mmCIF file of C-alpha atoms and ligand atoms in Angstrom:
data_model
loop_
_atom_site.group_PDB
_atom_site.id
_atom_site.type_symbol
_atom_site.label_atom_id
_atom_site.label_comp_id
_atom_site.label_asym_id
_atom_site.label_seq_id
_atom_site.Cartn_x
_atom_site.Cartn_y
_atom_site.Cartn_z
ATOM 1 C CA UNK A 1 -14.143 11.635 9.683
ATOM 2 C CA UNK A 2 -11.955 11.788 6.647
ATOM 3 C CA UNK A 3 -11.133 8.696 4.400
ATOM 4 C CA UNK A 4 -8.560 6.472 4.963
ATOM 5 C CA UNK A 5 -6.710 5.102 2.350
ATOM 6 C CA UNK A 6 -4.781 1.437 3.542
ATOM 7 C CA UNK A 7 -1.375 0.641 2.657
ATOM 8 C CA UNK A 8 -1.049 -3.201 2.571
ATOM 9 C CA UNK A 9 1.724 -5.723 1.621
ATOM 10 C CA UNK A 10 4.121 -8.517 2.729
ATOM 11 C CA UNK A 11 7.399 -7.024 4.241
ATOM 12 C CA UNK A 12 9.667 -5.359 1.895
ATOM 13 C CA UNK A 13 7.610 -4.746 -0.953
ATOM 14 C CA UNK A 14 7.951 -0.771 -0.466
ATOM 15 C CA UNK A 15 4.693 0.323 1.857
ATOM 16 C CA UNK A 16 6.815 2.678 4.316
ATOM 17 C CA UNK A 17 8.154 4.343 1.257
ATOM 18 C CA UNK A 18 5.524 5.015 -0.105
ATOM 19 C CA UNK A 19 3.834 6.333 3.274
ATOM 20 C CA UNK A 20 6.696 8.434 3.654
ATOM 21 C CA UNK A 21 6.783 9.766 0.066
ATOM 22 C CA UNK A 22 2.923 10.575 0.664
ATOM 23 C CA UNK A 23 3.202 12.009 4.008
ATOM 24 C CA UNK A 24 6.446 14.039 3.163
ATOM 25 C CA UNK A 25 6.436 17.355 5.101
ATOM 26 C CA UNK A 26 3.489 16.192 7.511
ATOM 27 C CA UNK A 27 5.149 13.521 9.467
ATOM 28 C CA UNK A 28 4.102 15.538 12.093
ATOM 29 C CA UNK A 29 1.052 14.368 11.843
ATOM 30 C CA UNK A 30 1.658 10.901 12.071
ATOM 31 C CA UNK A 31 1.972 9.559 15.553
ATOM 32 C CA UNK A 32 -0.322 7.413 18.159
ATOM 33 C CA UNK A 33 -3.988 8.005 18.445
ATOM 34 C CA UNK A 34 -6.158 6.888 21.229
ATOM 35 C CA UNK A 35 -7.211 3.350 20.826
ATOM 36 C CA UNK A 36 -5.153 2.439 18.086
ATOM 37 C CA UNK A 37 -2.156 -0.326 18.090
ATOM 38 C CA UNK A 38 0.854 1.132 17.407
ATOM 39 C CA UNK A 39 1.681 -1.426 14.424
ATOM 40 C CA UNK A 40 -0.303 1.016 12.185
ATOM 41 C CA UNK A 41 1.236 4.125 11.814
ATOM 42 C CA UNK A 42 -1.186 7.094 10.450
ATOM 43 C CA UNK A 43 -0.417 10.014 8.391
ATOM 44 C CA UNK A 44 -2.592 12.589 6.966
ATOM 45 C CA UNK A 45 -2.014 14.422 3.137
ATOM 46 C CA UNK A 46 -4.028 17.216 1.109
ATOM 47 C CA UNK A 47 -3.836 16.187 -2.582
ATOM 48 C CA UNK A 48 -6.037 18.346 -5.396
ATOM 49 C CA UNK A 49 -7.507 20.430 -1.963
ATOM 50 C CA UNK A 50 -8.930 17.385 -0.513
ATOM 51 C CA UNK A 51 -7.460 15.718 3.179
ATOM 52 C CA UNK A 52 -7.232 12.250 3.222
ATOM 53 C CA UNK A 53 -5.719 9.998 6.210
ATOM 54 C CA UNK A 54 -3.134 7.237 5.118
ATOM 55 C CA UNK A 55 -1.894 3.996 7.523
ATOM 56 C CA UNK A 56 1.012 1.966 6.645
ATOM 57 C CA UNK A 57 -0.445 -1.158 7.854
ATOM 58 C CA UNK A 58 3.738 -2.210 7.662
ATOM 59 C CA UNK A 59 4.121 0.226 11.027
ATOM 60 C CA UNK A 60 6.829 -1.721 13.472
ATOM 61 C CA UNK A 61 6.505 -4.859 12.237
ATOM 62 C CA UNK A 62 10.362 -6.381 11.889
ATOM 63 C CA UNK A 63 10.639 -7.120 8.630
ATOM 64 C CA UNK A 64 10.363 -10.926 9.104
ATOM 65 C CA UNK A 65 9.516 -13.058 6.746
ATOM 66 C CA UNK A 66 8.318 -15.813 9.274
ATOM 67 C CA UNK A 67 5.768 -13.142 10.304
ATOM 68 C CA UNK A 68 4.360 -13.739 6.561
ATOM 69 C CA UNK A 69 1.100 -14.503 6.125
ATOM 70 C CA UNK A 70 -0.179 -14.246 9.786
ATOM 71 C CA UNK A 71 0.726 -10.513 10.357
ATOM 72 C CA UNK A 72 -0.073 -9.487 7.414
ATOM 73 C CA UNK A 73 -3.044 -11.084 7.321
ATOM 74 C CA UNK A 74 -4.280 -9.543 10.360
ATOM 75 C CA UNK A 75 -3.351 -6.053 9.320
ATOM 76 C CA UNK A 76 -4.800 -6.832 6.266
ATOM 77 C CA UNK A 77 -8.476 -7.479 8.170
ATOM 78 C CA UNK A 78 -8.477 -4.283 10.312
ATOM 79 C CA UNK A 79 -7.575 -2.381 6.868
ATOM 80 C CA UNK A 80 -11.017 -3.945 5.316
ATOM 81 C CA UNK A 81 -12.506 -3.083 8.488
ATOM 82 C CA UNK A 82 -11.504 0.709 9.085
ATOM 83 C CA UNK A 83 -10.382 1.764 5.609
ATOM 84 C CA UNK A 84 -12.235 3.426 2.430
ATOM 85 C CA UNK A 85 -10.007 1.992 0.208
ATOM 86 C CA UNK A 86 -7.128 -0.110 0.079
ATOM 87 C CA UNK A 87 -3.619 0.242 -2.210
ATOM 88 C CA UNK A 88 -2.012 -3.123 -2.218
ATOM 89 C CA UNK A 89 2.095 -3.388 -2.882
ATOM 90 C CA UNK A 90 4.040 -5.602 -4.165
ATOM 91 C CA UNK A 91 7.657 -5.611 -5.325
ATOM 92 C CA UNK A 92 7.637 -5.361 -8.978
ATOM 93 C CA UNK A 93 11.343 -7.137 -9.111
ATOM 94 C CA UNK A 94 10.278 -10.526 -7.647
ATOM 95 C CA UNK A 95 8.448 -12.979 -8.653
ATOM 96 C CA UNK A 96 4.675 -13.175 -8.380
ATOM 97 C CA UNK A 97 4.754 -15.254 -4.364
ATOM 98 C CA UNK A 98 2.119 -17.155 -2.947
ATOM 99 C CA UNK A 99 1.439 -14.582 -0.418
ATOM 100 C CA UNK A 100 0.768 -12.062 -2.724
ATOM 101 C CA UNK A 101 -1.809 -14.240 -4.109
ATOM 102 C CA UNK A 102 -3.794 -15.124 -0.726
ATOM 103 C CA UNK A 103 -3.378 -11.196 0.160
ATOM 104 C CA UNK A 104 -5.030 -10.292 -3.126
ATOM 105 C CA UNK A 105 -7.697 -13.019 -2.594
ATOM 106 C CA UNK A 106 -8.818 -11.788 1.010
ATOM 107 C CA UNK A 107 -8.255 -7.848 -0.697
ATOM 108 C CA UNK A 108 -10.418 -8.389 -3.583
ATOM 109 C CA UNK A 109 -13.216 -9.703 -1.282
ATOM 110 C CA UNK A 110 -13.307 -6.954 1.170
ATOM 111 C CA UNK A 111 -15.156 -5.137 -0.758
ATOM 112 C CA UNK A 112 -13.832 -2.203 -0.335
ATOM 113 C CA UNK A 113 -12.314 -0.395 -3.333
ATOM 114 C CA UNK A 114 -8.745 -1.927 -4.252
ATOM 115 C CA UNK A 115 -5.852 -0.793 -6.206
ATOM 116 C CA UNK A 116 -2.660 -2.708 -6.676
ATOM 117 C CA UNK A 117 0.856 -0.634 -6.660
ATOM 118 C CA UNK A 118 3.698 -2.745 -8.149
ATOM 119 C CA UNK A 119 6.851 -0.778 -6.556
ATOM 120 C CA UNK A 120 10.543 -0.584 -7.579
ATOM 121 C CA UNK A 121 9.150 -0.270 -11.097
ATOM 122 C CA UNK A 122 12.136 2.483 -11.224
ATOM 123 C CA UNK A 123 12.573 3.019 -14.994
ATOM 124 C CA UNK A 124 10.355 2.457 -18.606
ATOM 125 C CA UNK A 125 12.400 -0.384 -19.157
ATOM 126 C CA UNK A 126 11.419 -2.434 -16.256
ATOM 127 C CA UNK A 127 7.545 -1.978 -16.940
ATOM 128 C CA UNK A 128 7.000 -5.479 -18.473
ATOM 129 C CA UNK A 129 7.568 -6.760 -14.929
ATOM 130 C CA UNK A 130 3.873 -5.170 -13.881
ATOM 131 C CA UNK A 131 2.123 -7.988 -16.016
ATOM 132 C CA UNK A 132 3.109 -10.470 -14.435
ATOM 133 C CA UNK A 133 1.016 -8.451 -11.243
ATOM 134 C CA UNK A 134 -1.956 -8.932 -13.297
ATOM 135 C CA UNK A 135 -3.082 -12.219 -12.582
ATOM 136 C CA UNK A 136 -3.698 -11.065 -8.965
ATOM 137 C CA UNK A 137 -7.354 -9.844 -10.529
ATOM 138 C CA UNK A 138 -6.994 -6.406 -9.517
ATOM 139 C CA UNK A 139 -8.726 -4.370 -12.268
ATOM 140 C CA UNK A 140 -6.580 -1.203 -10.640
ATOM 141 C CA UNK A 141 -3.522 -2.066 -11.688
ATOM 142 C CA UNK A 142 -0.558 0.825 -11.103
ATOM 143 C CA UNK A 143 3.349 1.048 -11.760
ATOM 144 C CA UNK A 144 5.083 3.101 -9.333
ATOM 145 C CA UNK A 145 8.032 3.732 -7.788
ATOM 146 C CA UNK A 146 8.223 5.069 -4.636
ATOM 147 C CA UNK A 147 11.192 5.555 -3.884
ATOM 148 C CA UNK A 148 11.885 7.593 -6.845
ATOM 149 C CA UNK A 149 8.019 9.170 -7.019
ATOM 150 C CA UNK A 150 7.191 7.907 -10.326
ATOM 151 C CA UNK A 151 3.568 7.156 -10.727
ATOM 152 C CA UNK A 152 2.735 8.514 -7.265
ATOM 153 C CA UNK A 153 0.328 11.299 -8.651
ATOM 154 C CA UNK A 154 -1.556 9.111 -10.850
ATOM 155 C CA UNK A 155 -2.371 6.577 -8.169
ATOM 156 C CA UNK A 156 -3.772 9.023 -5.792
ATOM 157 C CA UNK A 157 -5.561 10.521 -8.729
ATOM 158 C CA UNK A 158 -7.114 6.743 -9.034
ATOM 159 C CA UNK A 159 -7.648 6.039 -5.779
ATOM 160 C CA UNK A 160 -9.315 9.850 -4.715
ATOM 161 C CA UNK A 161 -11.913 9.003 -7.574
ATOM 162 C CA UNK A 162 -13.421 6.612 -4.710
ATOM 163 C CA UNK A 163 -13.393 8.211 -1.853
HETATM 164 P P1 GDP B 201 8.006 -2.225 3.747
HETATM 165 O O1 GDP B 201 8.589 -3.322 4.580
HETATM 166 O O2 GDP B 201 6.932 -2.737 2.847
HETATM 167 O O3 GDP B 201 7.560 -1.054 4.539
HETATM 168 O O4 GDP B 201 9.174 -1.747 2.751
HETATM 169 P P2 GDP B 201 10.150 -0.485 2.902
HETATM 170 O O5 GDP B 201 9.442 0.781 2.551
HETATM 171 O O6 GDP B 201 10.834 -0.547 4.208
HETATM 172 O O7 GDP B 201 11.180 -0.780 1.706
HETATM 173 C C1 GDP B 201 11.906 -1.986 1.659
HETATM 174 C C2 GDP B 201 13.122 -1.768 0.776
HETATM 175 O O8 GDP B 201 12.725 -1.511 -0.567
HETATM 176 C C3 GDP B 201 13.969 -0.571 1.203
HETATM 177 O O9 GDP B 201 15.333 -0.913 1.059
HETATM 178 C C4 GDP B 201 13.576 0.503 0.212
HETATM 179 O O10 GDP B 201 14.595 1.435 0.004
HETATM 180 C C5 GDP B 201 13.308 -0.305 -1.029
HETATM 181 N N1 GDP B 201 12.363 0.373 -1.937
HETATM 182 C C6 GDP B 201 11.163 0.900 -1.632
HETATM 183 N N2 GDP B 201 10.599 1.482 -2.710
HETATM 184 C C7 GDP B 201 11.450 1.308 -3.735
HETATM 185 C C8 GDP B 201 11.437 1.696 -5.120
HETATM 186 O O11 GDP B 201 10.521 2.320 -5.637
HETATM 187 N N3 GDP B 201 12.501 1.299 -5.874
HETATM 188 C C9 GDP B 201 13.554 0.602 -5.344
HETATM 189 N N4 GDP B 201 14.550 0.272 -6.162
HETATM 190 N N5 GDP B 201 13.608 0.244 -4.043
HETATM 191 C C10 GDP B 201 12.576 0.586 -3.246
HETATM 192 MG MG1 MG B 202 7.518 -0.794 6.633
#
């Protein structure tokens, strides 16, 4: 099977973005499979000649805040379970939130390989706001934006290193 790479995060932080900035042209790709709950949506990309499967662990999940932490949670455990690795994302323009620190916590001791992506980081200027992101204990730590595909190459560069 090919490795899967986890997209994990409370609502709104970016994941879907960033899925779809991955995926791009093979959204084709992503659909149901056999067996698996349609709350995790699957994609499939070829970076540097090498395949690699992708789930937004966000899939239908209504952005709901009152969902926060039980969903994510959850999602969070099947990612430990099925994934290689795991890209946690926050959103760089809040505040550090208690949920991002119990996500991080259960993350970190998966033990799977984890990398932390704080999104909306959309210009040089608002860089500062990733330290902050630090005291989640991630020793990965990555700016991106994906919405504008800044820092996108560099964290799959990371994050194909353990696969
Ligand atoms: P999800 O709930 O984690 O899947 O988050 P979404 O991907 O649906 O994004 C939530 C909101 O954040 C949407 O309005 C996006 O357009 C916005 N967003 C996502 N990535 C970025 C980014 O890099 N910069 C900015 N400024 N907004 C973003
Ligand atoms: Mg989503």
């Amino acid at each position: 099977a090919l490795p899967l790479v986890a997209i994990c995060g409370r609502p709104n932080v970016g994941k879907s973005t960033l899925f779809n900035r991955l995926t791009d042209s093979r959204r084709s790709i992503v659909g149901d499979e056999p067996g698996i709950t349609r709350d995790r949506i699957y994609g499939q990309i070829e970076w540097a000649g090498r395949d690699v499967r992708i789930v937004d662990t966000g899939g239908v999940v209504p952005d709901d805040e009152a969902l926060i932490p039980s969903e994510i949670f959850r999602q969070a455990q099947v990612a430990l379970e099925e994934a290689d690795a795991v890209v946690m994302v926050v959103d760089g323009r809040t505040e550090l939130a208690s949920p991002d620190m119990e996500l991080a916590r259960l993350l970190l001791r998966g033990g799977k390989p984890t990398f932390l992506a704080v999104n909306k980081i959309d210009n040089v200027e608002m860089q500062n706001a990733a330290q902050n992101f630090r005291r989640l204990g991630f020793r990965n730590v990555m700016t991106i934006s994906a919405e504008h595909g800044h820092g996108i190459g560099d964290l799959l560069d990371a994050v194909y290193e353990v696969l």
